[in-house]
mmCIF file of C-alpha atoms and ligand atoms in Angstrom:
data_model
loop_
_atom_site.group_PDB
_atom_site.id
_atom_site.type_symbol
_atom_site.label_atom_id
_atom_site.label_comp_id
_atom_site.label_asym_id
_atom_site.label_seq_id
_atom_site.Cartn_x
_atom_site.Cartn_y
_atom_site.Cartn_z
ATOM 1 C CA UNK A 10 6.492 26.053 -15.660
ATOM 2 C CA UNK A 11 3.043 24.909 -16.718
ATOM 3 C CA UNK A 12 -0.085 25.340 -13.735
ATOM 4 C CA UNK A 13 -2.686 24.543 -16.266
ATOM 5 C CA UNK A 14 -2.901 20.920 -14.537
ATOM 6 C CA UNK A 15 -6.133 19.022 -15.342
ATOM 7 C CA UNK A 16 -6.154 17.474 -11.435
ATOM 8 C CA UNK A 17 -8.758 19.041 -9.472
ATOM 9 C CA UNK A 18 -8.459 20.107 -5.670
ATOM 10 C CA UNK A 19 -10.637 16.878 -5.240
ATOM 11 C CA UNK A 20 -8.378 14.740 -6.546
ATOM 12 C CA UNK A 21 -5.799 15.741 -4.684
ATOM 13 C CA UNK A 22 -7.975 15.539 -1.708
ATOM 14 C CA UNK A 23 -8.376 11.953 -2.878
ATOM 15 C CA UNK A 24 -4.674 11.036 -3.349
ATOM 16 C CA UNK A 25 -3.696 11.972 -0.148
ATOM 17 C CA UNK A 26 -5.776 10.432 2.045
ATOM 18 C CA UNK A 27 -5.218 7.524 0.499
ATOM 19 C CA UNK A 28 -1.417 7.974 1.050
ATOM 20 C CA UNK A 29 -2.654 9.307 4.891
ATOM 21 C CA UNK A 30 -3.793 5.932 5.138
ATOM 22 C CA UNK A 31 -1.330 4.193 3.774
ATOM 23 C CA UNK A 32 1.322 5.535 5.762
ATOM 24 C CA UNK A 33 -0.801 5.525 9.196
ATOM 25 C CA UNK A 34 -1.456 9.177 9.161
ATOM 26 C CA UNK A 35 2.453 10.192 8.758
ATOM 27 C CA UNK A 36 1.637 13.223 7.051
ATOM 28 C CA UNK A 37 0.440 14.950 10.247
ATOM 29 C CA UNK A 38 2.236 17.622 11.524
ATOM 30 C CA UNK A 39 4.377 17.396 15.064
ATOM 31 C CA UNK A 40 5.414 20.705 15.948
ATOM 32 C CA UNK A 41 8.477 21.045 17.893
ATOM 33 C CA UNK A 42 10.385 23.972 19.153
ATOM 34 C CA UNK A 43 11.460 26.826 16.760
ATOM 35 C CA UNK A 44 15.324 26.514 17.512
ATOM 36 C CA UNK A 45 15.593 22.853 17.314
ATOM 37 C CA UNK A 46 13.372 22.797 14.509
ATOM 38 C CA UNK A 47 15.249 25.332 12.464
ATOM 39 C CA UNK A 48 18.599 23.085 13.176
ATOM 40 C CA UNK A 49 17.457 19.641 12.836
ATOM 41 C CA UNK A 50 16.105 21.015 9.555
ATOM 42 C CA UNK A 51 19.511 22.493 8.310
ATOM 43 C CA UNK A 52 20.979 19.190 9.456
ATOM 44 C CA UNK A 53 18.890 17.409 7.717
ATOM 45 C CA UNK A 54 19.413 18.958 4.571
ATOM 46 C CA UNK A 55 21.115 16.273 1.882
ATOM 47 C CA UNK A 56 20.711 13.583 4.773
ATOM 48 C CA UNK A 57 19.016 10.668 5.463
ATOM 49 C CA UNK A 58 16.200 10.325 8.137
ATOM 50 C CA UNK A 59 17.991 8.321 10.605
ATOM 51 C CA UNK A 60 21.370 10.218 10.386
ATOM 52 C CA UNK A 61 19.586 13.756 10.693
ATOM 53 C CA UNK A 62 18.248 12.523 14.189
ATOM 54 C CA UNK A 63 21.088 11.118 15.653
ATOM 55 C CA UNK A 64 23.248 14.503 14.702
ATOM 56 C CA UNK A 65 20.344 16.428 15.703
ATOM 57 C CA UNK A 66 20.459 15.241 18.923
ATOM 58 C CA UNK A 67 24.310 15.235 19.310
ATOM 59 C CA UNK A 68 24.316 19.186 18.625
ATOM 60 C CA UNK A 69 21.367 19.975 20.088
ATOM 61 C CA UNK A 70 22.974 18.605 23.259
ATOM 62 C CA UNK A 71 25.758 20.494 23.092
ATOM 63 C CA UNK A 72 23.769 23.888 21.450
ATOM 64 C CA UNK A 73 20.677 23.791 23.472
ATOM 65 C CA UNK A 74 19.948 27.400 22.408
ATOM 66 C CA UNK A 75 20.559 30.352 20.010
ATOM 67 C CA UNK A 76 23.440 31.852 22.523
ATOM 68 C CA UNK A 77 25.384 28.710 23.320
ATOM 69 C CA UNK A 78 25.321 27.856 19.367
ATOM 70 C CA UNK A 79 26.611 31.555 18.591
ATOM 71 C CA UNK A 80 29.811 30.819 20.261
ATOM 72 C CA UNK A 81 30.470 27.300 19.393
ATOM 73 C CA UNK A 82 33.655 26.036 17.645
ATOM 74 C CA UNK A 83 33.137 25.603 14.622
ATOM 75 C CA UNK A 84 35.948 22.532 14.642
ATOM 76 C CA UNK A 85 33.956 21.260 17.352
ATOM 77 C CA UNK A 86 30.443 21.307 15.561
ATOM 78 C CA UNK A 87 32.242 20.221 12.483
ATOM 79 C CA UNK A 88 33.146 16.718 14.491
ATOM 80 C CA UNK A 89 29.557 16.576 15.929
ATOM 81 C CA UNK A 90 27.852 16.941 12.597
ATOM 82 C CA UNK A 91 29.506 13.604 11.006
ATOM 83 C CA UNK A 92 26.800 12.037 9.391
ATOM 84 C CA UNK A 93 25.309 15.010 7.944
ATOM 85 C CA UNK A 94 26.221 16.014 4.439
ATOM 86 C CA UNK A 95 27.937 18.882 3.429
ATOM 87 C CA UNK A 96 28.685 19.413 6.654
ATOM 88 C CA UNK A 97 31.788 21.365 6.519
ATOM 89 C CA UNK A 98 30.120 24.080 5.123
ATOM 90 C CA UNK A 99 27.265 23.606 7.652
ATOM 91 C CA UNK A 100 29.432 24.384 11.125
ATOM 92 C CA UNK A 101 30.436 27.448 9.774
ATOM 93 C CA UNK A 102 27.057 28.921 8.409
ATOM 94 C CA UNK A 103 24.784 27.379 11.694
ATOM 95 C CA UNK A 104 27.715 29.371 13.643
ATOM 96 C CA UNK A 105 27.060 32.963 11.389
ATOM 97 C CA UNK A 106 22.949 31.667 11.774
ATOM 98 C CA UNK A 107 23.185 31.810 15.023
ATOM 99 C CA UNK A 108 25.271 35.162 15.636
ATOM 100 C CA UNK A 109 22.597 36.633 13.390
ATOM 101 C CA UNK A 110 19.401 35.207 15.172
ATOM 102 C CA UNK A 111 21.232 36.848 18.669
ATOM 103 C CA UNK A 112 22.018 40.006 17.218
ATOM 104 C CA UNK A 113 19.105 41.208 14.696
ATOM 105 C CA UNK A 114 16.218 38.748 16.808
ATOM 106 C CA UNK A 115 17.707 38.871 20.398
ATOM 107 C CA UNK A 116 17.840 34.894 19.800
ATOM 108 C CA UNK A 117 14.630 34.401 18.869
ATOM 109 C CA UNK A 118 13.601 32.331 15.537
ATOM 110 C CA UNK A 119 11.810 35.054 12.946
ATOM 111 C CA UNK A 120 8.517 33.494 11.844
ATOM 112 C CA UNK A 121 8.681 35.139 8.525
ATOM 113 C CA UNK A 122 9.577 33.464 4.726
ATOM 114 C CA UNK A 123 11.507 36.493 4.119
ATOM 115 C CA UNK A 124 13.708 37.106 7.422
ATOM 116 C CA UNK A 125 14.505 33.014 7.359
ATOM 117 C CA UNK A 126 15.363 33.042 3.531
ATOM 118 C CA UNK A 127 18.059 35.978 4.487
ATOM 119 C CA UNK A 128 19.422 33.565 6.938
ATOM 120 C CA UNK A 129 23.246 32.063 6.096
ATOM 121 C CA UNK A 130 22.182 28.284 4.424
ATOM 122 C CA UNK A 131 18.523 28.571 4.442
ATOM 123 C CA UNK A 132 16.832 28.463 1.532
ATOM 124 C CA UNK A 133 12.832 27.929 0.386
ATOM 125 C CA UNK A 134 12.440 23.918 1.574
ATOM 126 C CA UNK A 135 14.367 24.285 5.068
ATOM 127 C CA UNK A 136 12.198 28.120 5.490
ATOM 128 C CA UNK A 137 8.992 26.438 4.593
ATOM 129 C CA UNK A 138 9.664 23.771 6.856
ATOM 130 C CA UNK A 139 10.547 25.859 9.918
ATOM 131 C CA UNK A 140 7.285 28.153 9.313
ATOM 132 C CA UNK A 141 5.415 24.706 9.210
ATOM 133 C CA UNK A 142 7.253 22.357 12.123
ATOM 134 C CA UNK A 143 8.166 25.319 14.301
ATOM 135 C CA UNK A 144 4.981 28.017 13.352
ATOM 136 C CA UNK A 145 1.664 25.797 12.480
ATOM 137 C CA UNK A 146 1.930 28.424 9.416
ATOM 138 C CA UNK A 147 0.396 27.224 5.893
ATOM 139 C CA UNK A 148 3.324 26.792 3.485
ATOM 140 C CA UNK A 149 4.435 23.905 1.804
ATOM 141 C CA UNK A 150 7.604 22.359 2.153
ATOM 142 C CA UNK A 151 8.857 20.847 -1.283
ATOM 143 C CA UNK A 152 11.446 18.591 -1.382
ATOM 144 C CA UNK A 153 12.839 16.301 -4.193
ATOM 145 C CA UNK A 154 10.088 13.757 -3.535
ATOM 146 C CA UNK A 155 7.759 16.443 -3.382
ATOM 147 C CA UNK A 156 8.376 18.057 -6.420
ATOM 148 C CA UNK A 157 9.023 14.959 -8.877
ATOM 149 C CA UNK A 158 5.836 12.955 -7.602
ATOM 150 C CA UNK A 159 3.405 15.842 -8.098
ATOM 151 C CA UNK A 160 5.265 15.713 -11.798
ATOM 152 C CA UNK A 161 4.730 12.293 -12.059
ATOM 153 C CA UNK A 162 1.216 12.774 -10.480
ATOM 154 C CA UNK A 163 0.617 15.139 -13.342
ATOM 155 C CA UNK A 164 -0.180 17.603 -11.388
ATOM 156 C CA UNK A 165 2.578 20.203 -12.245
ATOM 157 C CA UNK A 166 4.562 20.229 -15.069
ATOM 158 C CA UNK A 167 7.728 21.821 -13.934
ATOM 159 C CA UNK A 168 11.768 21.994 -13.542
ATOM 160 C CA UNK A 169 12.483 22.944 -9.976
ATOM 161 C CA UNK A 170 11.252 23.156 -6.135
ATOM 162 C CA UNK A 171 10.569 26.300 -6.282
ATOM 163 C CA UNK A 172 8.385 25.823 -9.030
ATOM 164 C CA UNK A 173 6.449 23.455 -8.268
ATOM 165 C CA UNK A 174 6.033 25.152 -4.813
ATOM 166 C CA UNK A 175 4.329 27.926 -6.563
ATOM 167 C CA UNK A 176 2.338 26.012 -8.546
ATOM 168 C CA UNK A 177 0.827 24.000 -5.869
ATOM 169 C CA UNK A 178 -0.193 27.220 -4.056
ATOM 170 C CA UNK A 179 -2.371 27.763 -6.978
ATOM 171 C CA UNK A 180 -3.481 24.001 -7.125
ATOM 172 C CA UNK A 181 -3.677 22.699 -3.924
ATOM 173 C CA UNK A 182 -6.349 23.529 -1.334
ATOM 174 C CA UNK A 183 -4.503 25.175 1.931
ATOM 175 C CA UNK A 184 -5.179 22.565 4.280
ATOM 176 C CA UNK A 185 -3.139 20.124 2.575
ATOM 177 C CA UNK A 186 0.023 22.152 1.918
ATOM 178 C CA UNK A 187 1.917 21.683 5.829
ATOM 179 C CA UNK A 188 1.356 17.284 5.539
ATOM 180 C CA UNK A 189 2.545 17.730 2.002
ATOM 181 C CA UNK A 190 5.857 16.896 2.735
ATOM 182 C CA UNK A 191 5.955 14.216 5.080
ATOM 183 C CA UNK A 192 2.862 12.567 2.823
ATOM 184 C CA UNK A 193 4.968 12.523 -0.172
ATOM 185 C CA UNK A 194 8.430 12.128 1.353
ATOM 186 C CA UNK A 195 7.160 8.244 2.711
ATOM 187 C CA UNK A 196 5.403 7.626 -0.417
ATOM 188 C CA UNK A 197 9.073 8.741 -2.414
ATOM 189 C CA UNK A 198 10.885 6.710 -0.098
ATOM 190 C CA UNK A 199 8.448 3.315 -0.427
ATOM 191 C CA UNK A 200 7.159 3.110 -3.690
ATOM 192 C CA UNK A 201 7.419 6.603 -5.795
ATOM 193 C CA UNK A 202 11.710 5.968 -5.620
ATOM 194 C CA UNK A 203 14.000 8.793 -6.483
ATOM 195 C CA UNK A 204 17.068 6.897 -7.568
ATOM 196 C CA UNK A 205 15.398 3.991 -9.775
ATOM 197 C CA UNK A 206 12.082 3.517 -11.342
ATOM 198 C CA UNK A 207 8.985 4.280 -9.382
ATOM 199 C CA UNK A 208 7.192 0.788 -8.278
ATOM 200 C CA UNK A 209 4.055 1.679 -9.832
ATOM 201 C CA UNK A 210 2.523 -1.811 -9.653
ATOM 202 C CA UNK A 211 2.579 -1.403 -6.219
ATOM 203 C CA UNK A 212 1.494 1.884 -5.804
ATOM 204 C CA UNK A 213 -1.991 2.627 -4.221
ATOM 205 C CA UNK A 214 -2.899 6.091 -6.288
ATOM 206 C CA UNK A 215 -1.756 4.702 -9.510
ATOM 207 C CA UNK A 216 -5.069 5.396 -10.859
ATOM 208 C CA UNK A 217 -4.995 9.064 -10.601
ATOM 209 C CA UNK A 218 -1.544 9.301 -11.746
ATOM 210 C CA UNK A 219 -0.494 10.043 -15.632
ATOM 211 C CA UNK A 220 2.745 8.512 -14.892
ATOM 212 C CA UNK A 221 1.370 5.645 -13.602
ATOM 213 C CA UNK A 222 -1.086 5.118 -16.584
ATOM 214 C CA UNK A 223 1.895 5.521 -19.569
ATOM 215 C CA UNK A 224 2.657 2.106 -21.011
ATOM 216 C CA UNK A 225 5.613 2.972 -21.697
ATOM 217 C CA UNK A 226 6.494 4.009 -18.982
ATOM 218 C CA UNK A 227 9.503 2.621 -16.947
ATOM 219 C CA UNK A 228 7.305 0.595 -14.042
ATOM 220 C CA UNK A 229 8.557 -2.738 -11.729
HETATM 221 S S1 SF4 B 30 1.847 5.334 -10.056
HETATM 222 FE FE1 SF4 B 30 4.078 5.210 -10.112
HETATM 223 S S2 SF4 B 30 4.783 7.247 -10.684
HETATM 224 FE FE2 SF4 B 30 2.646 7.426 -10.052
HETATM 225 S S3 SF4 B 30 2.748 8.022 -7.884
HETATM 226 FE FE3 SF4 B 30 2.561 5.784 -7.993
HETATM 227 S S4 SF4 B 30 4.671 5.012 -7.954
HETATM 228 FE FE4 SF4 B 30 4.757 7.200 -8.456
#
């Protein structure tokens, strides 16, 4: 992992309020409530947008809190969670979440990296995006279009989330880490794609980006 990026805090300021504006301000932060946060987030983990609300709201019906969730069915979940990925090994560990959050928290959601991480199916992205969407905390939530458009942005040079996580906490001044996510998750999803090559004609920070300046470069 390389932090010795050449972008300065400024630039970064630069590139995402122009992607603020672009997307209407979608990188602002809507803080909901811890427990529904924590769930839609596990939900949502491997899953589209759309899906991830609709079974968010299905189990959120039926598990309006930490107690009724810690006795669910897990056969039962399983059938309300079609639509999420992975989702057979989701009932079972939101189940085992929610024993844990009853016994060790007395149902409350811990607002702490560390207790959330030690949670069954929670790993850095879904923690860091409970401490921001459930806590207001400063952390930054990096998900794939996170962490390949800040490579592509040049502005870290690395393998994995977690990598580039740290790395931006070096790089990135703290008020931009919690609209991070959302920022770069529309901006992934309409013109930085994931699954074919970005659309870099079209893309309104292509000047401060070294992927966007390579000639070579795969670009439509
Ligand atoms: S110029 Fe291309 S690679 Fe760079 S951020 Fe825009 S779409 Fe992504």
């Amino acid at each position: 992992m390389k932090t010795e990026a050449k972008v300065t805090p400024e630039q970064m300021r630069t590139v995402m309020e122009i992607l603020a504006a672009t997307y209407r301000g979608r990188g602002a932060v809507e803080l909901g409530e811890p427990y529904r946060v924590l769930v839609s987030t596990v939900i949502s983990q491997r899953t589209r947008e759309e899906q991830t609300a609709a079974v968010s709201r299905r189990v959120l019906a039926h598990y309006p809190d930490v107690a009724s969730l810690a006795v669910a069915d897990e056969q039962a979940l399983l059938g309300l969670l079609a639509g999420s990925e992975y989702r057979e090994a989701k009932a079972p560990r939101l189940v085992a979440m929610a024993k844990i959050l009853l016994e060790k928290y007395g149902g409350r959601i811990p607002d702490d990296i560390d207790a959330l991480l030690a949670l069954p199916g929670i790993g850095r992205k879904t923690a860091n995006c409970v401490l921001i969407y459930a806590f207001n905390r400063e952390a930054i939530c990096v998900d794939t279009h996170l962490h390949k458009i800040a490579n592509r942005l040049g502005w870290v040079t690395t393998k994995t989330p977690e990598q580039t996580e740290k790395a931006l906490k070096i790089l990135m001044p703290r008020d931009l880490w919690a609209g991070s996510n959302r920022l770069f998750l529309q901006h992934g999803r309409a013109v930085c794609l994931s699954g074919a090559p970005p659309l870099c004609s079209r893309c309104p920070v292509r000047p401060w980006c070294v992927y966007g300046q390579e000639p070579t470069a795969r670009k439509r």
